[in-house]
Coordinates of C-alpha atoms in Angstrom, one line a residue:
M441 CA 78.4 331.9 118.5
L442 CA 75.0 331.1 120.4
D443 CA 73.5 329.6 117.4
Q444 CA 76.2 327.2 117.1
Q445 CA 75.9 325.9 120.3
I446 CA 72.4 325.6 120.0
K447 CA 72.5 323.4 116.5
D448 CA 75.4 320.8 118.3
Q449 CA 73.2 319.7 121.2
A450 CA 70.3 319.1 118.6
G451 CA 72.6 317.3 116.3
E452 CA 73.9 315.2 119.8
L453 CA 70.4 314.0 121.0
R454 CA 69.8 313.1 117.7
L455 CA 73.2 310.7 118.2
V456 CA 72.3 310.2 121.0
R457 CA 68.7 308.7 120.7
S458 CA 69.9 306.5 117.8
R459 CA 72.2 305.4 120.0
L460 CA 69.7 304.5 122.5
A461 CA 67.8 303.1 119.3
V462 CA 70.3 300.5 118.6
S463 CA 71.0 299.6 121.6
L464 CA 67.1 298.7 122.5
L465 CA 67.3 296.2 119.5
L466 CA 70.5 294.8 120.3
V467 CA 68.9 294.4 123.9
M468 CA 65.7 292.9 122.3
A469 CA 67.9 290.4 120.0
A470 CA 69.7 289.0 122.7
M471 CA 66.4 288.7 124.1
A472 CA 64.6 287.1 121.9
V473 CA 67.8 284.7 122.0
L474 CA 67.8 284.1 125.8
G475 CA 64.1 283.4 125.3
G476 CA 64.2 280.9 122.7
R477 CA 67.3 279.2 123.6
L478 CA 64.8 278.6 127.6
W479 CA 61.9 278.3 125.3
W480 CA 64.2 275.1 123.6
L481 CA 66.1 274.2 126.8
Q482 CA 63.0 273.8 129.3
V483 CA 60.1 273.1 126.2
A484 CA 61.1 271.7 122.6
G485 CA 64.4 269.4 124.9
Y486 CA 62.8 268.9 127.7
Q487 CA 62.6 265.1 127.5
H488 CA 66.1 265.0 126.5
Y489 CA 67.9 267.0 128.9
S490 CA 65.4 266.1 132.0
T491 CA 66.7 262.5 131.3
L492 CA 70.2 263.5 131.6
S493 CA 69.9 265.4 134.6
Q494 CA 68.0 261.8 136.3
E495 CA 70.2 259.8 135.0
N496 CA 73.1 262.0 136.9
R497 CA 71.5 262.0 140.0
V498 CA 69.7 258.8 140.0
K499 CA 72.7 255.7 139.6
V500 CA 71.6 252.0 138.9
V501 CA 73.8 249.4 141.3
P502 CA 74.3 246.0 140.7
V503 CA 73.3 243.4 144.3
A504 CA 74.9 240.1 144.1
P505 CA 73.0 237.2 144.7
T506 CA 74.0 234.1 147.0
R507 CA 76.2 231.5 145.7
G508 CA 74.4 228.3 145.5
L509 CA 75.6 225.8 148.0
I510 CA 76.8 222.1 147.7
Y511 CA 75.5 218.6 149.5
D512 CA 76.7 215.2 149.5
R513 CA 73.8 212.7 148.6
N514 CA 72.8 212.5 152.6
G515 CA 72.6 216.7 153.2
V516 CA 76.2 216.6 154.1
L517 CA 77.3 220.6 153.5
L518 CA 80.4 220.3 150.9
A519 CA 80.4 223.9 149.9
E520 CA 79.2 226.9 152.2
N521 CA 78.3 230.6 152.3
V522 CA 79.8 231.6 155.9
P523 CA 80.0 235.9 157.0
T524 CA 83.4 237.0 157.3
Y525 CA 84.9 240.7 158.0
R526 CA 87.3 242.3 155.5
L527 CA 89.2 245.5 155.9
V528 CA 88.3 248.3 153.2
V529 CA 90.0 252.4 152.9
T530 CA 88.9 255.4 151.4
P531 CA 91.7 257.3 150.3
E532 CA 90.6 260.7 149.9
Q533 CA 89.6 260.5 153.6
V534 CA 92.9 259.6 154.0
V535 CA 95.9 262.2 154.6
D536 CA 99.2 260.1 154.6
M537 CA 98.3 256.8 153.5
E538 CA 101.6 255.3 153.4
R539 CA 101.4 256.1 157.4
L540 CA 97.9 254.7 157.6
L541 CA 99.4 251.7 156.1
K542 CA 102.1 251.0 159.0
R543 CA 99.8 251.5 162.0
L544 CA 97.1 249.2 160.1
G545 CA 99.8 246.9 160.0
R546 CA 100.1 246.3 164.2
V547 CA 96.4 245.8 164.0
V548 CA 95.9 243.6 161.8
T549 CA 98.3 241.0 159.5
L550 CA 99.1 242.5 156.0
R551 CA 100.4 240.3 153.6
P552 CA 102.9 241.7 150.5
V553 CA 100.0 240.1 147.7
D554 CA 97.4 242.2 150.3
L555 CA 99.1 245.7 150.0
E556 CA 100.3 245.1 146.5
R557 CA 96.1 244.0 145.3
F558 CA 95.4 247.6 147.4
H559 CA 97.5 249.6 145.6
R560 CA 96.4 248.2 142.2
L561 CA 93.5 249.0 142.6
R562 CA 93.8 252.2 144.2
R563 CA 95.2 253.2 140.9
Q564 CA 92.4 252.7 139.2
R565 CA 89.7 253.2 141.1
P566 CA 88.7 257.1 142.2
G567 CA 89.0 258.0 145.6
F568 CA 86.1 258.0 146.7
Q569 CA 85.7 254.4 146.8
E570 CA 86.4 251.9 148.9
I571 CA 89.4 249.7 148.5
P572 CA 89.7 246.4 150.1
L573 CA 92.6 246.4 151.7
K574 CA 92.3 242.4 153.5
F575 CA 89.3 239.7 153.6
D576 CA 88.5 237.5 156.4
L577 CA 90.2 239.1 159.0
T578 CA 90.0 236.8 162.1
E579 CA 87.9 238.2 165.2
E580 CA 90.5 239.3 166.9
E581 CA 91.6 241.7 164.5
V582 CA 88.0 242.7 164.1
A583 CA 88.1 243.4 168.0
K584 CA 91.1 245.6 167.9
L585 CA 90.2 247.7 165.2
A586 CA 86.7 248.6 166.8
V587 CA 89.2 249.7 169.8
D588 CA 91.3 251.7 168.0
R589 CA 88.9 253.0 165.0
H590 CA 89.0 256.4 166.1
R591 CA 92.8 256.0 164.8
F592 CA 92.6 255.2 161.2
P593 CA 90.2 257.7 159.4
G594 CA 88.7 256.6 156.2
V595 CA 89.0 252.8 157.4
E596 CA 86.1 250.3 157.4
V597 CA 85.0 247.4 158.3
K598 CA 82.5 245.6 155.9
A599 CA 80.9 242.7 156.7
Q600 CA 80.6 239.9 153.7
L601 CA 79.6 236.2 152.2
T602 CA 82.8 234.5 152.0
R603 CA 82.8 230.8 150.5
H604 CA 83.9 228.3 152.5
Y605 CA 84.4 223.9 152.2
P606 CA 83.9 222.9 155.8
L607 CA 86.0 219.3 155.2
G608 CA 89.0 221.0 153.8
A609 CA 90.7 218.9 151.4
T610 CA 87.9 216.2 151.7
A611 CA 86.4 215.7 147.8
V612 CA 88.1 218.8 146.5
H613 CA 89.0 217.3 143.1
A614 CA 85.3 216.6 142.9
V615 CA 83.9 219.7 144.1
G616 CA 86.5 221.9 143.4
Y617 CA 86.4 225.9 144.8
V618 CA 85.8 229.4 143.4
G619 CA 88.8 232.2 143.6
R620 CA 88.4 236.2 142.5
I621 CA 87.5 236.8 139.1
N622 CA 90.7 237.6 136.9
E623 CA 91.2 239.8 133.8
R624 CA 90.6 237.2 131.3
E625 CA 88.2 235.8 132.8
L626 CA 85.9 239.1 133.3
E627 CA 86.7 239.7 129.2
K628 CA 84.9 236.2 128.3
L629 CA 81.7 236.3 131.4
P630 CA 78.5 238.5 130.7
A631 CA 79.1 241.9 132.1
A632 CA 75.8 242.9 133.0
Q633 CA 75.1 239.1 135.2
Y634 CA 78.8 239.5 137.0
S635 CA 79.0 243.0 137.0
A636 CA 78.5 242.7 141.1
T637 CA 80.2 239.4 142.0
S638 CA 83.9 239.1 142.6
H639 CA 83.9 234.7 142.6
I640 CA 83.4 232.6 139.6
G641 CA 84.1 228.8 140.4
K642 CA 87.3 227.4 138.8
S643 CA 87.4 224.0 139.4
G644 CA 85.3 220.9 139.5
V645 CA 82.2 221.1 140.3
E646 CA 82.2 224.2 141.0
R647 CA 83.1 225.1 137.6
F648 CA 80.8 222.9 135.8
Y649 CA 77.8 224.0 137.1
E650 CA 78.5 228.4 137.9
D651 CA 75.3 229.1 135.2
R652 CA 72.7 227.2 138.3
L653 CA 74.9 228.1 141.7
H654 CA 76.0 231.5 140.5
G655 CA 72.4 233.0 140.9
E656 CA 70.9 236.1 139.3
V657 CA 72.0 239.5 140.0
G658 CA 69.8 242.2 141.5
V659 CA 69.2 246.0 141.8
E660 CA 69.3 248.6 143.1
R661 CA 68.3 252.9 142.3
V662 CA 70.4 254.7 144.6
E663 CA 70.6 258.6 144.4
T664 CA 74.1 260.3 144.4
N665 CA 75.3 263.8 144.1
A666 CA 77.1 265.6 141.8
M667 CA 81.0 263.4 142.8
G668 CA 78.6 260.4 142.7
R669 CA 78.9 259.6 146.4
R670 CA 75.5 257.4 147.6
L671 CA 73.3 259.9 149.1
R672 CA 70.2 256.9 149.3
T673 CA 68.6 254.1 148.1
L674 CA 65.8 255.1 146.1
E675 CA 64.8 251.8 144.4
R676 CA 65.9 248.0 145.2
S677 CA 65.5 244.3 142.9
A678 CA 66.9 241.6 145.6
P679 CA 68.7 239.5 143.3
A680 CA 68.2 235.7 142.9
P681 CA 70.6 233.2 145.0
G682 CA 71.5 230.7 142.7
E683 CA 70.3 226.7 143.4
D684 CA 72.2 223.9 145.5
L685 CA 73.2 221.3 145.0
Y686 CA 73.3 217.8 146.1
L687 CA 76.0 215.1 144.7
S688 CA 75.8 212.0 144.2
L689 CA 78.7 211.2 146.3
D690 CA 78.6 210.1 150.0
V691 CA 81.1 212.0 152.5
R692 CA 81.7 208.9 154.4
L693 CA 82.7 206.9 151.5
Q694 CA 85.1 209.2 149.9
K695 CA 86.4 209.4 153.3
V696 CA 87.5 205.8 152.9
A697 CA 88.8 205.8 149.9
E698 CA 91.2 208.5 150.9
A699 CA 92.0 207.1 153.7
A700 CA 92.4 203.5 152.3
L701 CA 94.8 205.4 149.6
G702 CA 96.9 207.4 152.2
A703 CA 100.3 208.9 151.5
E704 CA 100.2 206.6 148.0
S705 CA 99.3 209.3 144.6
G706 CA 97.2 207.6 143.4
A707 CA 92.6 207.6 142.3
V708 CA 90.0 205.2 143.5
V709 CA 86.6 206.1 141.6
A710 CA 83.1 204.4 142.3
V711 CA 80.0 203.9 141.0
D712 CA 76.7 202.4 141.6
P713 CA 76.6 200.6 137.8
G714 CA 72.7 200.9 137.9
S715 CA 72.4 204.6 137.8
G716 CA 75.8 206.1 136.9
E717 CA 76.0 207.8 139.8
V718 CA 80.2 208.6 141.1
L719 CA 80.1 207.4 145.2
A720 CA 83.6 207.8 145.8
F721 CA 86.1 210.1 143.3
A722 CA 89.0 209.9 145.0
S723 CA 92.5 211.7 144.4
T724 CA 95.9 211.9 146.3
P725 CA 97.5 214.0 147.5
T726 CA 94.6 216.3 147.9
F727 CA 94.9 220.0 149.1
D728 CA 92.9 222.7 151.3
P729 CA 90.0 224.9 148.9
N730 CA 90.0 227.7 150.8
L731 CA 93.1 228.7 150.3
F732 CA 92.4 229.3 147.3
V733 CA 88.9 231.6 147.8
N734 CA 90.4 234.7 148.8
G735 CA 93.7 234.6 147.0
I736 CA 96.4 232.4 147.7
S737 CA 100.3 233.3 148.6
L738 CA 102.4 233.1 145.8
D739 CA 104.9 231.3 147.8
E740 CA 101.8 228.4 149.0
Y741 CA 100.5 228.4 145.1
R742 CA 104.8 227.2 143.9
R743 CA 104.6 224.8 146.7
L744 CA 101.5 222.9 145.3
Q745 CA 103.1 223.8 141.8
T746 CA 106.3 222.8 142.0
E747 CA 105.6 219.3 144.9
H748 CA 106.7 216.0 143.1
D749 CA 103.5 214.7 143.8
K750 CA 100.9 217.0 142.5
P751 CA 98.5 217.4 144.7
L752 CA 96.7 219.9 142.4
F753 CA 96.7 217.0 139.6
N754 CA 93.2 215.8 139.7
R755 CA 94.1 212.1 138.9
A756 CA 90.8 210.5 138.4
L757 CA 89.8 212.7 135.5
R758 CA 93.3 213.8 134.0
G759 CA 95.3 211.3 134.7
Q760 CA 96.9 208.9 131.2
Y761 CA 97.4 205.4 132.5
P762 CA 98.2 202.1 130.7
P763 CA 95.6 200.0 131.8
G764 CA 97.5 197.1 132.1
S765 CA 95.5 193.5 132.8
T766 CA 92.5 195.2 133.7
V767 CA 91.5 195.5 130.1
K768 CA 92.0 192.1 129.7
P769 CA 88.2 191.3 130.6
F770 CA 87.6 193.4 127.5
M771 CA 89.9 191.6 125.2
G772 CA 88.5 188.3 126.2
L773 CA 85.1 189.2 125.2
A774 CA 85.5 191.3 121.8
G775 CA 88.1 187.9 121.4
L776 CA 84.3 185.7 121.7
E777 CA 82.1 188.4 119.6
T778 CA 84.3 188.9 117.1
G779 CA 85.0 184.7 116.7
T780 CA 88.5 185.2 117.0
K781 CA 88.5 182.8 119.8
N782 CA 86.1 180.4 121.6
A783 CA 85.8 180.1 125.2
E784 CA 87.0 176.8 125.0
E785 CA 89.8 176.9 122.9
T786 CA 93.0 177.4 124.6
V787 CA 96.2 178.6 123.6
Y788 CA 100.3 177.1 125.1
D789 CA 102.7 179.1 127.5
P790 CA 105.5 178.6 128.0
G791 CA 106.7 181.7 129.3
Y792 CA 106.1 183.9 126.2
Y793 CA 105.4 184.6 123.2
S794 CA 107.0 184.8 119.7
L795 CA 106.0 184.8 116.0
P796 CA 107.5 183.1 113.2
G797 CA 110.3 184.1 112.0
V798 CA 110.8 186.6 114.5
D799 CA 113.6 186.9 117.0
H800 CA 112.0 188.9 119.4
R801 CA 109.7 186.9 123.1
W802 CA 107.0 189.3 124.5
R803 CA 107.1 187.8 127.7
C804 CA 104.8 186.8 130.5
W805 CA 104.8 188.4 134.0
K806 CA 105.3 183.9 135.2
R807 CA 108.6 183.2 133.3
W808 CA 108.0 179.9 133.6
G809 CA 104.4 180.1 132.1
H810 CA 101.0 178.8 132.9
G811 CA 101.2 176.1 130.3
E812 CA 97.8 175.2 128.4
V813 CA 95.5 177.8 129.3
D814 CA 91.6 178.5 127.5
L815 CA 90.0 182.7 128.1
H816 CA 88.6 181.4 131.9
Q817 CA 92.1 180.3 133.1
A818 CA 94.1 183.5 131.0
I819 CA 91.9 185.6 133.0
A820 CA 91.8 184.2 136.5
Q821 CA 95.7 184.3 136.1
S822 CA 96.2 186.9 134.2
C823 CA 98.7 185.5 131.5
D824 CA 100.1 187.9 129.2
T825 CA 100.9 185.2 126.3
Y826 CA 97.4 184.3 125.7
F827 CA 96.4 188.0 124.9
Y828 CA 99.0 188.3 122.8
D829 CA 98.0 185.6 121.1
L830 CA 94.1 186.6 121.1
A831 CA 95.7 190.4 120.3
F832 CA 97.6 189.5 116.8
N833 CA 94.6 187.6 115.6
M834 CA 91.8 189.7 116.1
G835 CA 94.5 192.8 115.3
I836 CA 94.4 196.4 116.4
D837 CA 91.8 197.7 114.6
T838 CA 89.0 195.4 115.5
M839 CA 90.3 195.8 119.2
H840 CA 89.5 200.1 118.5
D841 CA 86.3 199.0 117.5
F842 CA 85.2 197.3 120.2
L843 CA 86.6 198.9 123.2
Q844 CA 85.5 201.9 122.3
P845 CA 82.0 201.7 122.6
F846 CA 83.2 200.9 126.9
G847 CA 84.4 203.8 127.1
F848 CA 88.3 203.4 126.3
G849 CA 89.8 206.3 123.9
R850 CA 86.9 208.8 124.5
R851 CA 85.6 210.8 127.6
T852 CA 82.7 209.6 129.5
G853 CA 81.0 212.9 129.8
I854 CA 80.4 213.3 133.4
D855 CA 80.2 217.1 134.6
L856 CA 83.4 218.5 135.5
P857 CA 85.5 220.2 133.4
G858 CA 88.6 219.3 131.8
E859 CA 88.2 215.3 131.3
E860 CA 90.6 213.8 129.4
P861 CA 89.8 210.9 126.8
G862 CA 92.5 208.6 127.3
L863 CA 93.5 206.8 123.8
V864 CA 92.5 203.2 122.2
P865 CA 95.3 203.3 119.2
S866 CA 94.4 202.6 115.8
K867 CA 96.4 202.1 112.3
A868 CA 94.4 205.4 111.5
W869 CA 95.8 207.0 114.5
K870 CA 99.5 205.9 114.6
K871 CA 99.8 207.2 110.1
R872 CA 97.6 211.0 111.4
T873 CA 99.8 211.5 114.5
K874 CA 102.8 210.3 113.4
G875 CA 102.9 209.3 110.0
E876 CA 104.2 206.3 110.6
P877 CA 102.7 202.6 110.1
W878 CA 101.5 199.9 112.6
Y879 CA 103.1 196.8 113.5
H880 CA 102.5 193.3 114.8
G881 CA 104.4 194.5 118.0
E882 CA 102.3 196.9 119.1
T883 CA 98.9 195.3 117.9
I884 CA 100.7 192.9 120.1
I885 CA 101.4 194.6 123.5
A886 CA 98.3 196.4 123.6
G887 CA 96.5 193.1 124.0
I888 CA 97.2 193.7 127.5
G889 CA 97.0 196.8 128.2
Q890 CA 100.1 198.6 127.2
G891 CA 101.7 200.7 124.8
Y892 CA 100.4 203.2 123.3
M893 CA 96.7 202.7 125.3
L894 CA 96.2 204.7 127.7
S895 CA 92.6 205.1 130.3
T896 CA 91.8 207.1 133.3
P897 CA 90.5 206.1 136.5
L898 CA 87.1 206.4 136.0
Q899 CA 86.8 205.4 132.3
L900 CA 88.0 202.4 134.0
A901 CA 85.5 202.3 136.6
Y902 CA 82.9 203.6 133.8
A903 CA 83.9 200.6 131.7
T904 CA 83.5 198.4 134.8
A905 CA 80.2 199.1 135.1
I906 CA 79.3 198.6 131.9
L907 CA 80.6 194.8 132.2
A908 CA 78.7 194.6 135.3
N909 CA 75.3 195.9 133.5
R910 CA 76.2 193.4 130.8
G911 CA 75.8 196.3 128.4
D912 CA 74.0 198.4 129.7
A913 CA 75.7 202.2 129.7
V914 CA 74.9 204.9 132.1
P915 CA 77.6 207.8 132.1
P916 CA 78.9 208.2 135.6
H917 CA 77.7 211.6 137.3
L918 CA 78.4 213.5 139.9
L919 CA 74.9 215.8 140.7
R920 CA 72.3 214.0 142.2
A921 CA 69.5 216.5 142.6
I922 CA 68.8 220.1 142.8
H923 CA 67.2 222.4 145.0
E924 CA 65.4 226.1 142.8
P925 CA 64.7 229.2 145.5
G926 CA 62.0 229.4 147.2
K927 CA 60.7 225.4 146.4
T928 CA 60.4 223.0 149.3
G929 CA 62.1 219.8 148.6
V930 CA 64.2 219.1 145.7
R931 CA 63.7 217.8 141.9
A932 CA 66.1 214.8 141.0
A933 CA 68.6 215.5 138.0
A934 CA 68.3 214.0 134.9
A935 CA 70.5 211.3 133.7
D936 CA 72.0 210.6 129.9
S937 CA 72.2 207.3 128.7
E938 CA 74.0 206.1 126.0
P939 CA 73.5 202.5 123.9
S940 CA 73.8 199.7 125.3
I941 CA 76.5 196.9 124.4
G942 CA 74.9 194.1 122.6
V943 CA 77.0 191.1 122.5
S944 CA 75.4 188.1 119.3
D945 CA 75.6 185.6 122.8
E946 CA 74.3 186.4 126.4
A947 CA 76.5 183.5 127.9
Y948 CA 79.8 185.7 126.7
W949 CA 79.0 187.5 129.5
D950 CA 78.7 184.9 132.3
T951 CA 82.2 183.5 130.5
V952 CA 83.7 186.5 131.3
I953 CA 82.5 187.3 134.7
D954 CA 83.3 184.1 135.9
A955 CA 86.6 184.5 135.3
M956 CA 86.9 187.5 136.8
E957 CA 85.5 186.0 139.8
D958 CA 87.6 183.7 139.7
V959 CA 90.3 186.5 140.0
V960 CA 89.5 187.2 144.2
H961 CA 87.9 183.6 144.8
G962 CA 89.6 181.0 142.0
R963 CA 91.6 178.5 143.5
R964 CA 94.6 179.8 141.6
G965 CA 93.6 183.9 140.8
T966 CA 95.8 186.6 140.5
A967 CA 94.0 188.4 143.4
R968 CA 92.9 185.1 145.8
A969 CA 93.6 186.4 149.2
L970 CA 91.0 189.7 148.7
G971 CA 88.3 187.2 148.5
E972 CA 89.5 184.4 151.4
D973 CA 87.1 186.2 154.1
A974 CA 84.5 188.6 152.0
A975 CA 80.9 188.5 153.1
Y976 CA 79.5 188.4 149.3
R977 CA 81.5 187.5 146.0
F978 CA 82.0 190.2 143.5
A979 CA 84.4 189.8 140.8
G980 CA 87.6 191.7 139.9
K981 CA 91.1 192.1 137.3
T982 CA 93.9 193.2 138.9
G983 CA 96.7 194.9 136.5
T984 CA 99.8 196.6 136.9
A985 CA 101.0 199.2 133.8
Q986 CA 105.1 200.0 133.9
V987 CA 106.6 202.9 133.7
F988 CA 109.5 202.0 132.1
G989 CA 111.1 199.0 129.4
I990 CA 112.5 196.0 130.5
G991 CA 115.3 194.1 128.2
Q992 CA 114.8 190.7 127.1
E993 CA 117.3 189.1 129.6
E994 CA 116.4 192.1 132.4
E995 CA 114.7 191.1 134.7
Y996 CA 112.3 193.5 137.1
D997 CA 113.0 193.8 140.4
A998 CA 111.0 196.5 142.2
E999 CA 112.9 196.4 145.9
E1000 CA 115.6 197.6 143.5
L1001 CA 114.3 200.5 142.1
E1002 CA 113.0 204.4 143.1
K1003 CA 110.3 204.5 144.0
R1004 CA 108.6 206.6 140.7
L1005 CA 110.1 203.8 138.0
R1006 CA 108.1 201.0 139.7
D1007 CA 105.2 199.9 137.9
H1008 CA 101.8 201.2 138.4
A1009 CA 99.0 198.9 140.3
L1010 CA 95.4 199.0 138.9
F1011 CA 92.4 197.0 140.1
I1012 CA 89.1 197.2 138.9
A1013 CA 86.2 195.4 140.3
F1014 CA 82.6 195.5 141.4
A1015 CA 79.9 193.5 143.9
P1016 CA 78.3 191.8 144.7
A1017 CA 78.6 190.0 141.4
E1018 CA 74.9 188.8 140.7
Q1019 CA 73.1 191.6 141.3
P1020 CA 75.9 194.3 141.3
E1021 CA 75.7 197.8 143.5
I1022 CA 78.9 199.0 142.8
A1023 CA 81.6 199.3 140.2
V1024 CA 85.4 200.4 141.2
A1025 CA 88.6 201.6 139.7
V1026 CA 91.5 201.7 141.7
V1027 CA 95.2 203.4 140.5
V1028 CA 98.3 203.6 142.9
E1029 CA 101.1 205.1 141.1
N1030 CA 104.0 203.5 141.5
G1031 CA 102.3 200.8 143.4
G1032 CA 103.5 197.6 142.6
S1033 CA 101.6 194.7 142.3
G1034 CA 98.3 195.4 141.4
G1035 CA 96.7 192.2 143.6
A1036 CA 98.9 193.4 146.4
T1037 CA 98.2 197.8 146.8
A1038 CA 95.3 197.8 143.9
G1039 CA 93.3 195.7 145.4
P1040 CA 92.8 196.0 148.8
I1041 CA 91.8 200.0 148.8
A1042 CA 89.2 198.7 146.5
R1043 CA 88.1 195.7 149.3
T1044 CA 87.8 198.7 151.6
V1045 CA 85.9 200.8 149.6
M1046 CA 83.4 198.2 149.0
D1047 CA 82.6 196.7 152.1
A1048 CA 82.3 200.1 153.5
W1049 CA 79.4 200.7 150.8
L1050 CA 78.2 196.9 151.1
L1051 CA 78.2 196.3 154.8
G1052 CA 76.9 199.9 156.3
L1053 CA 77.4 202.9 154.5
R1054 CA 74.5 201.9 151.5
D1055 CA 72.0 200.8 154.0
S1056 CA 72.5 204.0 156.2
A1057 CA 72.4 206.7 153.3
R1058 CA 69.4 208.6 153.7
G1059 CA 67.3 210.1 150.6
Y1060 CA 66.4 213.2 149.8
R1061 CA 62.6 214.5 149.5
S1062 CA 61.2 215.2 145.5
D1063 CA 58.3 218.1 144.1
G1064 CA 57.7 215.7 141.7

């Protein structure tokens, strides 16, 4: 019995030893696996995991650049960056958000649009990130928040630079405005360049020169904790500010033009014929661009959109009007150059024009007619019948080919977005767009700038400048000079040029321009009252554009018509006639007579420039 017990102990000892051996082997195998894994992590995979660890600890944060400034030709500030304050909230530090917002609403004015934007951003961002609640706090609101800071955990007031237009509505259709970047724009913009930017140019120069004004984004390398919160800045690369732009506009002349338009809906464009520089670019009514910078209220935006006079509409650039009789000097030049008529050839005007075998009569504005008139008299007295006959004999396609080089029916290429091309019709155009043949009657009315013909005020100013230059074409532009960050002085902007318009006899220019001088200085000119007391000689042409047609036997009576049904008033001019320094085009919607309504506006603008403003305009120092 005792031997049996001893034998069992020996077997158990062997079993224990074998188990210990197996356990030891398992432990050694596990240690080998662990050691191999440690070797892989610390030696073979060191570079990979070190990079991941570093990226988890250090974040690259973009820094927004300062937007470039915009000045007029004399250094008057048109668009600046001003320090403002915004209210931000960190959601994770707020226990009861709704209660906090109600309490904040008693201290600062919170609009529904502010709360809507805040809640939308709150749903999209993590709780530890600051969410803007209100932009552009008043000094009173900042003071109130400073006093009650302890009552609002998670709420801070942050300083920032905000775009501001110190002259408000002045030149708004040229300068434009910035607004907050929307989702559609964000998809098209370069992500890296706009990663820290909240605003972008929406219209005008602000939009056209966005790439120059925006600047180059900077970066910061910041250390963060595991939750992504910022601990400290390790390295900073400063952003490069945008370029400052000097426009060709003279704010003083711009104000004169806008004041001359007054309460009328219309446009004035004034250019320097020699350089193509736009001196004034007015479209009325106007609006305050500052409303759009940090988000316009829905009610205010709807008001601007639905107002009858459409203040958001850029009439100088996008308004397309029949040019009316302002096209007659160009038609007269076309008649001479194509040999359709010579300067001495006359047409008898009984007050209407008719074709053989056709009952319809195309009436002249002067019901009893002008009698026998040559080209000079036809332009000076604006005889419709003469130009009916000229157009019929010339043909629409010849008119189309001659007028286009003057800028009619095509974009001028001005440095503004959204320019409309206007229209000079042709047989091919009508067949292509309407699927119909061209008729003689359509040619006849095109001869006085009616029918399908359309022009913008900018195109009229450009065409007038070409006429003043006797064929030299310098496209209109707004950018005059550029100041690059870190440099002294400014660099003049390069101007485009187009081929000159040549005629077979230089005397043709004199024939047309002399007739335009008689429009305002001649005894029977349609705008002779404008030139009576002028301190300089100038050349001009009146125009009216019908808003609706009238019957053969009906008479046009502006006094009996609603304002919106009256003719548009137009006037083009350049001065001085012998050495032009300014060319002007004026369109007054439903203004009636071009000579009585649009003409005085053009005269006011030319007087302001030639009799004072031009000589006092300051230059700029160039880098060379």
